[in-house]
XYZ file of C-alpha atoms in Angstrom:
602
model
C 45.037 -6.562 -22.166
C 44.305 -5.774 -25.795
C 45.098 -9.649 -27.252
C 41.780 -11.191 -27.349
C 40.005 -14.277 -28.796
C 37.374 -14.854 -31.266
C 35.043 -16.095 -28.138
C 35.436 -12.743 -26.488
C 34.877 -10.633 -29.353
C 31.120 -10.274 -29.052
C 31.195 -8.473 -25.966
C 32.863 -5.448 -27.585
C 31.172 -2.689 -29.657
C 33.708 -1.712 -32.394
C 34.199 1.753 -33.618
C 37.063 0.869 -36.135
C 38.485 -2.287 -37.732
C 42.411 -1.992 -38.631
C 43.143 -4.797 -41.093
C 46.760 -5.436 -40.538
C 48.965 -4.893 -37.864
C 51.958 -3.947 -39.295
C 54.101 -0.761 -39.418
C 51.218 1.623 -40.149
C 48.519 -0.287 -38.772
C 49.849 -0.410 -35.231
C 50.929 3.389 -35.480
C 46.999 4.114 -36.310
C 45.588 2.021 -33.720
C 47.782 3.537 -30.762
C 47.039 7.076 -31.912
C 43.190 6.371 -32.494
C 42.990 4.755 -29.144
C 44.258 7.863 -27.279
C 40.386 8.910 -27.500
C 39.269 6.713 -24.600
C 35.590 7.160 -26.201
C 36.423 4.877 -29.058
C 37.082 0.999 -29.486
C 39.656 -0.090 -32.228
C 40.310 -3.892 -33.366
C 43.509 -4.698 -34.959
C 43.002 -7.873 -36.936
C 46.493 -9.478 -37.797
C 46.739 -12.835 -39.911
C 50.052 -13.442 -37.911
C 51.294 -14.044 -34.375
C 52.178 -12.038 -31.705
C 55.725 -13.248 -31.490
C 56.836 -10.959 -28.541
C 60.334 -10.946 -27.567
C 62.544 -13.072 -29.671
C 66.323 -12.713 -30.620
C 65.703 -13.004 -34.280
C 63.627 -9.984 -34.378
C 65.210 -8.203 -31.398
C 68.755 -8.370 -31.873
C 70.399 -6.082 -34.423
C 73.203 -8.071 -35.923
C 70.550 -10.790 -36.847
C 69.156 -8.720 -39.348
C 68.060 -11.026 -42.156
C 67.533 -14.120 -40.312
C 63.578 -13.763 -40.266
C 63.644 -13.453 -44.362
C 62.174 -16.253 -46.120
C 61.617 -17.825 -42.667
C 57.601 -18.775 -42.821
C 57.478 -18.120 -39.190
C 58.224 -14.446 -39.875
C 57.792 -14.242 -43.349
C 54.814 -14.554 -45.859
C 57.354 -15.446 -48.298
C 55.646 -14.641 -51.611
C 57.450 -14.913 -54.775
C 56.693 -12.999 -57.866
C 55.256 -14.280 -60.987
C 58.152 -15.182 -63.671
C 59.689 -12.040 -64.675
C 59.971 -11.823 -68.406
C 62.937 -9.463 -68.360
C 64.864 -10.930 -65.637
C 65.102 -14.271 -67.415
C 61.907 -15.833 -66.376
C 63.079 -15.840 -62.748
C 60.267 -15.824 -60.077
C 61.654 -13.390 -57.429
C 61.121 -13.500 -53.641
C 58.978 -10.621 -52.166
C 59.156 -10.862 -48.319
C 56.497 -9.356 -46.036
C 56.564 -9.394 -42.380
C 54.122 -12.131 -40.713
C 53.304 -11.215 -37.511
C 52.217 -8.181 -35.639
C 54.917 -5.219 -36.335
C 54.778 -6.335 -40.061
C 57.693 -5.692 -41.836
C 59.044 -3.411 -39.256
C 59.746 -6.578 -37.488
C 61.757 -7.780 -40.626
C 63.566 -4.928 -42.211
C 67.295 -4.209 -42.109
C 66.807 -1.026 -39.751
C 67.564 1.742 -41.888
C 66.202 5.105 -41.136
C 66.115 7.295 -44.340
C 64.016 9.941 -45.546
C 62.669 10.873 -49.096
C 64.147 13.801 -51.090
C 61.558 16.894 -50.251
C 61.066 17.404 -54.106
C 59.372 14.146 -54.620
C 57.456 14.466 -51.543
C 56.170 17.765 -53.002
C 55.496 16.046 -56.059
C 52.922 13.901 -54.402
C 50.889 17.146 -53.501
C 51.093 18.065 -57.142
C 49.739 15.009 -58.368
C 46.278 16.056 -56.937
C 46.874 15.484 -53.035
C 46.487 18.577 -50.923
C 48.337 18.633 -47.730
C 50.599 15.887 -48.543
C 53.776 17.498 -48.863
C 57.273 17.792 -47.251
C 56.322 20.138 -44.276
C 53.427 17.644 -43.472
C 55.659 14.563 -43.718
C 58.362 16.190 -41.835
C 56.029 16.801 -38.947
C 54.672 13.428 -38.904
C 57.821 11.632 -38.995
C 59.187 13.700 -36.333
C 56.195 12.711 -34.281
C 57.000 9.130 -34.771
C 60.715 9.058 -33.557
C 63.098 9.748 -30.871
C 66.706 10.503 -31.676
C 69.103 9.166 -29.211
C 72.201 10.909 -28.475
C 75.267 10.033 -30.731
C 78.566 9.210 -28.923
C 80.988 10.266 -31.739
C 83.427 13.091 -31.498
C 82.847 16.144 -33.704
C 85.788 14.922 -35.879
C 84.448 11.268 -36.202
C 80.807 12.590 -36.815
C 82.122 14.459 -39.941
C 84.728 11.532 -41.040
C 81.774 9.025 -40.868
C 78.928 11.586 -42.382
C 77.013 11.314 -38.975
C 76.353 14.800 -37.939
C 72.669 15.473 -37.385
C 70.800 18.700 -37.122
C 68.539 18.400 -34.197
C 65.867 20.693 -35.954
C 64.904 17.634 -38.196
C 64.665 14.949 -35.531
C 62.099 13.957 -33.226
C 62.675 13.874 -29.455
C 59.714 12.083 -27.873
C 58.168 9.753 -30.311
C 57.721 6.021 -30.034
C 60.396 4.782 -32.470
C 64.163 4.929 -31.031
C 66.749 5.811 -33.622
C 70.480 5.814 -32.908
C 73.869 5.341 -34.828
C 75.881 2.286 -34.760
C 78.247 1.558 -31.826
C 80.999 0.450 -34.269
C 82.651 2.545 -37.065
C 85.641 1.168 -39.551
C 88.430 2.766 -41.362
C 87.231 0.631 -44.486
C 83.892 2.555 -44.151
C 85.766 5.918 -44.109
C 87.874 5.115 -47.024
C 84.671 4.273 -49.069
C 83.310 7.659 -48.357
C 86.375 9.033 -49.445
C 86.712 7.542 -52.603
C 83.019 8.084 -53.644
C 83.598 11.799 -52.749
C 86.722 11.523 -55.258
C 84.123 10.228 -57.980
C 82.027 13.579 -57.312
C 79.545 12.453 -54.278
C 80.120 14.627 -51.218
C 79.329 13.300 -47.420
C 75.904 14.505 -46.285
C 76.091 14.777 -42.609
C 72.419 14.913 -42.253
C 70.278 13.654 -45.243
C 67.020 14.201 -42.925
C 66.552 17.818 -44.153
C 65.089 16.648 -47.446
C 68.197 16.663 -49.261
C 69.600 13.260 -49.504
C 72.066 13.115 -51.993
C 75.689 11.727 -51.091
C 77.349 9.277 -48.635
C 76.029 8.927 -45.161
C 76.017 6.819 -42.146
C 72.315 6.610 -41.350
C 70.439 6.099 -38.066
C 68.970 2.715 -37.198
C 65.744 1.929 -35.434
C 67.560 0.453 -32.502
C 67.129 1.563 -29.004
C 70.924 2.146 -27.844
C 69.690 1.889 -24.253
C 68.751 -2.006 -24.640
C 70.552 -2.733 -27.936
C 67.375 -4.204 -29.585
C 65.142 -3.245 -32.670
C 62.632 -0.518 -32.110
C 59.701 -1.083 -34.121
C 55.981 -1.026 -34.475
C 55.259 -3.359 -31.625
C 58.007 -2.200 -29.080
C 56.986 1.746 -29.918
C 53.365 1.797 -30.520
C 51.641 -1.603 -29.141
C 53.516 -2.683 -25.919
C 53.545 0.603 -24.175
C 49.636 0.646 -24.723
C 48.896 -2.851 -23.599
C 46.754 -1.297 -20.912
C 44.422 0.308 -23.037
C 41.062 -1.187 -22.636
C 39.581 0.100 -25.866
C 42.654 -1.202 -28.039
C 41.730 -4.713 -28.983
C 44.396 -7.107 -31.172
C 43.224 -10.255 -32.573
C 46.154 -12.209 -34.099
C 46.360 -15.318 -36.215
C 43.162 -14.227 -37.968
C 43.024 -13.704 -41.619
C 40.563 -11.240 -43.260
C 39.004 -12.606 -46.156
C 36.791 -9.610 -47.096
C 35.177 -6.404 -46.136
C 31.388 -6.567 -45.905
C 29.113 -3.859 -46.946
C 25.505 -2.702 -46.077
C 22.789 -4.154 -48.526
C 21.175 -1.002 -49.164
C 23.293 0.876 -50.994
C 23.163 4.193 -52.544
C 25.716 5.885 -54.598
C 28.273 5.183 -51.932
C 28.490 1.780 -50.345
C 29.070 1.893 -46.477
C 31.403 -0.992 -44.757
C 29.397 -2.862 -42.090
C 32.406 -4.892 -40.830
C 34.690 -7.642 -42.072
C 34.644 -11.284 -42.569
C 37.574 -13.259 -41.221
C 38.960 -16.925 -40.828
C 40.596 -17.993 -37.595
C 42.077 -21.864 -37.842
C 39.607 -22.453 -40.181
C 36.596 -21.364 -38.158
C 34.874 -18.464 -40.478
C 33.121 -15.583 -38.700
C 32.284 -11.611 -38.735
C 32.661 -8.595 -36.932
C 30.478 -5.455 -36.995
C 31.996 -2.008 -37.053
C 30.211 1.368 -35.993
C 32.522 3.813 -37.819
C 35.214 2.548 -40.326
C 37.056 0.022 -41.830
C 40.771 0.785 -42.406
C 43.190 -1.180 -44.503
C 46.598 -1.476 -43.485
C 47.875 -4.728 -44.956
C 50.570 -3.603 -47.072
C 50.978 -3.117 -50.718
C 50.970 -6.717 -51.641
C 47.833 -7.837 -49.615
C 45.666 -4.459 -49.351
C 44.644 -4.622 -53.103
C 44.213 -8.457 -52.761
C 41.571 -7.788 -49.855
C 39.872 -4.805 -51.973
C 39.375 -7.312 -54.949
C 37.832 -10.132 -52.915
C 35.561 -7.684 -51.432
C 34.508 -6.557 -54.807
C 36.072 -3.081 -55.320
C 38.665 -3.209 -58.209
C 38.697 -3.720 -62.154
C 35.240 -5.577 -62.920
C 37.041 -7.493 -65.737
C 39.476 -9.020 -63.179
C 36.651 -9.570 -60.780
C 34.295 -11.088 -63.088
C 37.083 -13.557 -63.964
C 37.175 -14.969 -60.381
C 33.420 -14.985 -60.112
C 33.350 -11.839 -57.877
C 30.241 -9.386 -57.807
C 31.614 -5.795 -58.789
C 30.614 -3.502 -56.122
C 32.974 -0.640 -57.139
C 34.286 -0.885 -60.399
C 37.882 0.637 -59.344
C 40.387 -0.100 -61.938
C 43.516 1.568 -60.204
C 43.475 -1.406 -57.528
C 46.392 -3.386 -57.827
C 48.029 -1.426 -60.518
C 50.912 1.110 -60.283
C 53.165 -1.306 -58.397
C 56.486 0.332 -58.090
C 59.634 -1.568 -56.224
C 63.546 -0.920 -55.712
C 65.109 -3.764 -57.651
C 69.040 -4.057 -57.498
C 72.151 -6.800 -57.244
C 75.075 -7.107 -55.323
C 78.774 -7.479 -56.120
C 81.556 -8.858 -54.017
C 85.208 -8.173 -53.588
C 87.474 -9.639 -51.209
C 89.599 -7.056 -49.201
C 92.155 -6.924 -46.361
C 91.181 -4.669 -43.436
C 91.947 -4.371 -39.811
C 88.186 -3.814 -39.503
C 86.464 -6.682 -38.124
C 84.154 -7.824 -41.125
C 81.146 -9.933 -40.497
C 83.104 -12.616 -42.275
C 84.359 -13.280 -38.739
C 81.375 -15.025 -37.668
C 82.078 -17.798 -39.520
C 84.058 -19.050 -36.550
C 82.273 -20.176 -33.817
C 84.489 -18.991 -31.138
C 83.908 -15.231 -32.673
C 80.317 -15.668 -32.467
C 80.553 -16.854 -28.694
C 82.868 -13.682 -28.167
C 80.072 -11.575 -29.665
C 77.557 -13.090 -28.190
C 79.175 -12.029 -24.695
C 79.712 -8.512 -25.972
C 76.370 -8.261 -27.018
C 75.214 -8.586 -23.394
C 77.304 -5.145 -22.721
C 75.246 -3.613 -25.725
C 78.437 -3.862 -27.895
C 79.968 -5.683 -30.730
C 78.659 -7.015 -34.031
C 75.419 -8.337 -32.744
C 74.486 -4.604 -30.965
C 74.221 -2.836 -34.301
C 73.755 -3.278 -37.852
C 77.002 -4.018 -39.613
C 79.314 -0.949 -39.666
C 79.085 -0.008 -43.870
C 77.758 3.086 -45.512
C 75.225 4.179 -47.789
C 75.401 6.482 -50.748
C 72.660 7.879 -52.869
C 74.039 8.660 -56.006
C 72.864 11.694 -58.225
C 71.589 11.489 -61.818
C 74.606 13.251 -63.235
C 76.673 10.128 -62.396
C 74.283 7.645 -63.863
C 73.443 9.305 -66.913
C 69.496 9.053 -68.323
C 69.600 12.214 -70.693
C 67.252 9.819 -72.906
C 64.681 9.640 -69.990
C 64.353 13.482 -70.337
C 63.960 13.414 -73.795
C 61.483 10.421 -74.100
C 58.019 11.240 -75.107
C 55.385 10.236 -72.776
C 53.604 7.917 -75.267
C 56.738 5.617 -75.236
C 56.024 4.956 -71.312
C 52.278 4.373 -70.897
C 51.421 1.620 -73.217
C 48.613 -0.684 -72.001
C 48.179 0.862 -69.064
C 44.559 1.628 -67.117
C 44.674 5.449 -66.773
C 47.080 6.841 -69.293
C 46.625 10.341 -67.960
C 47.833 9.181 -64.517
C 50.960 7.524 -65.965
C 51.553 10.836 -68.163
C 51.423 12.817 -64.716
C 53.700 10.411 -63.058
C 55.999 10.475 -65.845
C 56.045 14.105 -66.147
C 57.150 14.585 -62.297
C 59.983 12.038 -62.971
C 61.263 13.811 -65.980
C 61.282 16.887 -63.715
C 63.246 15.095 -61.168
C 65.731 13.542 -63.474
C 66.586 16.871 -65.017
C 67.763 17.913 -61.740
C 71.507 16.457 -62.112
C 71.997 16.291 -57.971
C 68.828 14.411 -57.482
C 69.401 11.042 -56.269
C 68.346 8.246 -58.545
C 70.259 5.174 -57.318
C 71.934 3.742 -54.230
C 75.083 2.168 -52.967
C 75.196 -0.065 -49.687
C 78.522 -1.045 -48.487
C 78.318 -4.099 -46.267
C 81.672 -5.243 -44.412
C 81.390 -8.906 -45.373
C 80.353 -11.410 -47.754
C 76.524 -10.890 -47.757
C 74.557 -14.022 -47.978
C 73.776 -14.494 -51.845
C 72.892 -17.639 -53.686
C 75.259 -16.602 -56.575
C 78.450 -16.378 -54.498
C 80.202 -18.326 -51.602
C 82.836 -16.951 -49.385
C 85.583 -18.872 -48.428
C 86.530 -19.195 -45.001
C 89.359 -17.065 -43.412
C 88.952 -14.508 -46.032
C 87.576 -11.113 -45.767
C 84.960 -9.450 -47.979
C 83.144 -6.284 -48.807
C 79.808 -6.385 -50.792
C 78.554 -3.405 -52.555
C 74.993 -3.565 -53.142
C 73.230 -1.476 -55.777
C 69.947 -0.555 -56.640
C 67.520 2.066 -58.795
C 65.322 4.304 -56.709
C 62.917 5.654 -59.643
C 62.027 2.797 -61.747
C 60.051 3.630 -64.966
C 58.462 0.197 -64.964
C 55.005 -0.347 -63.156
C 53.719 -3.854 -62.024
C 50.509 -5.088 -60.706
C 49.148 -7.157 -57.597
C 45.952 -8.898 -58.534
C 44.093 -11.579 -57.021
C 44.883 -15.185 -58.348
C 42.085 -16.800 -56.815
C 38.800 -16.184 -55.292
C 40.178 -18.126 -52.099
C 41.590 -15.458 -49.888
C 44.113 -18.122 -48.765
C 45.823 -18.170 -52.119
C 48.424 -15.533 -52.572
C 48.095 -12.713 -54.834
C 49.888 -12.656 -58.203
C 52.769 -10.100 -57.768
C 54.072 -8.893 -60.947
C 56.633 -6.176 -60.443
C 57.613 -6.210 -64.210
C 61.309 -5.545 -63.388
C 62.860 -3.955 -66.496
C 59.816 -3.911 -68.462
C 60.966 -0.476 -69.241
C 64.309 -1.301 -70.604
C 65.696 2.086 -69.347
C 65.629 0.490 -65.821
C 68.152 -2.024 -66.982
C 70.334 0.323 -68.548
C 70.373 2.750 -65.336
C 71.329 -0.289 -63.108
C 74.037 -1.662 -65.392
C 75.685 1.811 -65.036
C 75.174 1.914 -61.253
C 77.051 -1.552 -61.041
C 79.881 -0.301 -63.345
C 80.167 2.855 -61.163
C 80.232 0.545 -58.084
C 83.198 -1.446 -59.656
C 85.125 1.921 -60.308
C 84.432 2.414 -56.723
C 86.716 -0.801 -55.831
C 89.433 0.779 -58.362
C 89.384 4.301 -56.627
C 91.610 5.682 -54.011
C 91.742 5.423 -51.058
C 88.790 2.515 -50.784
C 91.259 0.504 -53.444
C 93.842 -0.083 -50.522
C 91.579 -2.675 -49.220
C 90.581 -4.371 -52.425
C 92.480 -7.502 -53.350
C 90.151 -8.603 -55.994
C 86.752 -8.305 -57.446
C 84.734 -11.701 -56.760
C 81.523 -11.245 -58.676
C 80.628 -10.240 -61.191
C 83.202 -12.710 -62.877
C 86.043 -11.236 -64.904
C 84.408 -12.522 -68.015
C 81.233 -10.450 -67.068
C 83.301 -7.508 -66.475
C 85.057 -7.871 -69.676
C 81.932 -7.699 -71.600
C 81.141 -4.065 -70.492
C 77.625 -2.881 -69.814
C 76.039 -5.669 -72.095
C 77.530 -8.202 -69.692
C 76.529 -6.571 -66.728
C 72.889 -6.461 -67.877
C 73.023 -10.319 -68.181
C 74.176 -10.454 -64.902
C 71.622 -8.312 -63.352
C 69.075 -10.275 -65.175
C 70.153 -13.609 -63.578
C 70.901 -12.197 -60.090
C 68.682 -9.001 -59.533
C 66.345 -9.022 -56.579
C 63.719 -6.946 -54.653
C 64.916 -4.475 -52.063
C 61.653 -4.700 -50.487
C 60.038 -1.343 -50.888
C 56.784 -2.036 -52.832
C 54.414 0.922 -52.826
C 51.531 2.391 -55.336
C 48.958 -0.531 -55.578
C 46.109 1.683 -53.944
C 47.199 5.095 -55.392
C 46.306 8.446 -53.822
C 45.351 10.025 -57.070
C 42.320 11.454 -58.729
C 39.881 8.660 -59.704
C 40.206 9.573 -63.580
C 43.996 9.422 -62.922
C 43.717 5.526 -61.786
C 43.532 6.606 -58.136
C 42.179 4.090 -55.346
C 41.839 6.620 -52.632
C 41.459 10.293 -52.166
C 43.686 12.599 -49.944
C 41.803 11.429 -46.746
C 42.524 8.090 -47.738
C 38.814 7.103 -48.424
C 38.337 4.481 -50.998
C 36.622 6.015 -54.124
C 32.978 4.885 -54.012
C 32.951 4.185 -50.354
C 31.460 5.994 -47.325
C 33.520 4.615 -44.774
C 36.568 2.526 -46.166
C 40.084 3.878 -45.821
C 43.434 2.806 -46.618
C 46.418 3.651 -44.358
C 49.621 2.146 -45.665
C 52.287 2.387 -48.315
C 50.166 1.099 -50.941
C 48.586 4.699 -51.008
C 52.156 6.180 -52.404
C 51.268 7.169 -56.120
C 54.887 7.592 -56.850
C 58.382 5.789 -55.550
C 60.786 7.644 -53.394
C 64.497 7.674 -53.357
C 64.914 6.155 -49.705
C 64.055 3.155 -47.659
C 60.261 3.238 -47.055
C 60.121 2.649 -43.135
C 59.901 6.347 -41.962
C 57.251 6.808 -44.925
C 55.193 4.048 -43.609
C 55.252 5.549 -40.069
C 54.438 8.993 -41.093
C 51.326 7.774 -43.004
C 50.050 5.910 -39.956
C 50.623 9.178 -37.987
C 48.896 11.602 -40.585
C 46.130 8.939 -41.160
C 45.145 9.120 -37.556
C 44.919 12.720 -37.773
C 42.647 12.644 -40.692
C 40.149 10.052 -39.044
C 40.223 11.981 -35.695
C 39.252 15.199 -37.395
C 36.291 13.196 -38.678
C 35.321 12.397 -35.123
C 34.610 16.025 -34.411
């Protein structure tokens, strides 16, 4: 049994310490312990929750968000360009990390942007490698759709691009609706075709995505169920939950490269340490990995000295380069024969669907039947981005050269009119929103919009030398005004969808944004966005895999610059955002990271 206590820790000889038992961390731990000669310790600050409806039941998605039992519920610093609002930044609190809390979508980025990561100085980090590792992580379960319906709902996968025996199960929804099909027809009439299998690296278009749901059990498939629980019998896999790592420890006798000797941690107020024979690996995610680095003396010397922390490695890129998808929702009242999520306001309907769930069907057995659209650049505009000079985008940055190279990549991506730059998500019902309240007995559709390649760059830095104080998270939403312009155009396009046949046959009226906001055109939509926007929970980039001279924190082997045996294996290493949700990328990083480390064991 790998779940251990502090008291028993001293009896083990630890080869690898993994800090963070989340999506990538548990993937890495499971793969490393395939070698029975190594002992791996995973230290996780949250609980091992075990089987719980809030986590396992697909139709309960969202219930763990902002719940302090499951979510660290971080908030950003006030966002200057979003009316001074502090914006929620959820992160999974417990074994499984954010794979425990996410909204279950299984998406992949565009192959061109993955290849661009290699072109930024990261040999081997390309589309072919990504495809190999993401397939290794997954099992595609069979669809029940007929060939006609597979085309109708844009859910016709090519087996060549999907895994068959990986730990994470993925399946299609068990419910499809006519409103969803008409939504796809409407966006097709606007120039966005169906994409029956976006997993091939060309993800522009409308689609029904796979969900990380095991259709055999109608439960969430995530890093705990896929990578941890099947391996509980391994004697060389140890997990220490409810334990907060406060810093990485280093040997006193240092040469040009410092060597990690272990970690310091806190458990119920008691402070202790554990030594490591081989490596310390940070997998705490984009918001907490940079915090641990800085607390350990690795980061921008000016920031560290401000908090009285001795600088061991002056690495200014730590905590910089934060990128996140930002978006906003709009809602319309609709009329449809489909059963929307609004029906669950009726206790009798809830009881009925709870009974259906026992048969692995109904609204709780899957994510609500909606639709996703990845919108090509040609429908968003952005010609001004292609023409903008790099100097306009790189003011006051740690590494001007690094950002210049990023923006050159983005200009190339934006020059392709078919490359996806934004997203629609159709939710069949009134999504829970702080700025709109549904009326009981009515039906709604929520169309959420986000941008996928923001030009703004934020930061995550320690706010205190106290490791229990959350980091200062500053996404700097809309610092580059083009991001706001782009999102306003995407919302305007969404409003056009409501008036486009055949989807418009379902739409009775637009609820939000209000008629007054809509009447003021793009300027009104910009104000609506600034007052109501939120994170899409996809932060990346804060320990970027780039050359050190470009603001990098790790090299292509995921080794932290200036160290011998400290690596990072999580989404913080991505130097550039991707036009997809990030779950599959995290699994692929965990899988590839494990192989990189195993190669060093030979």
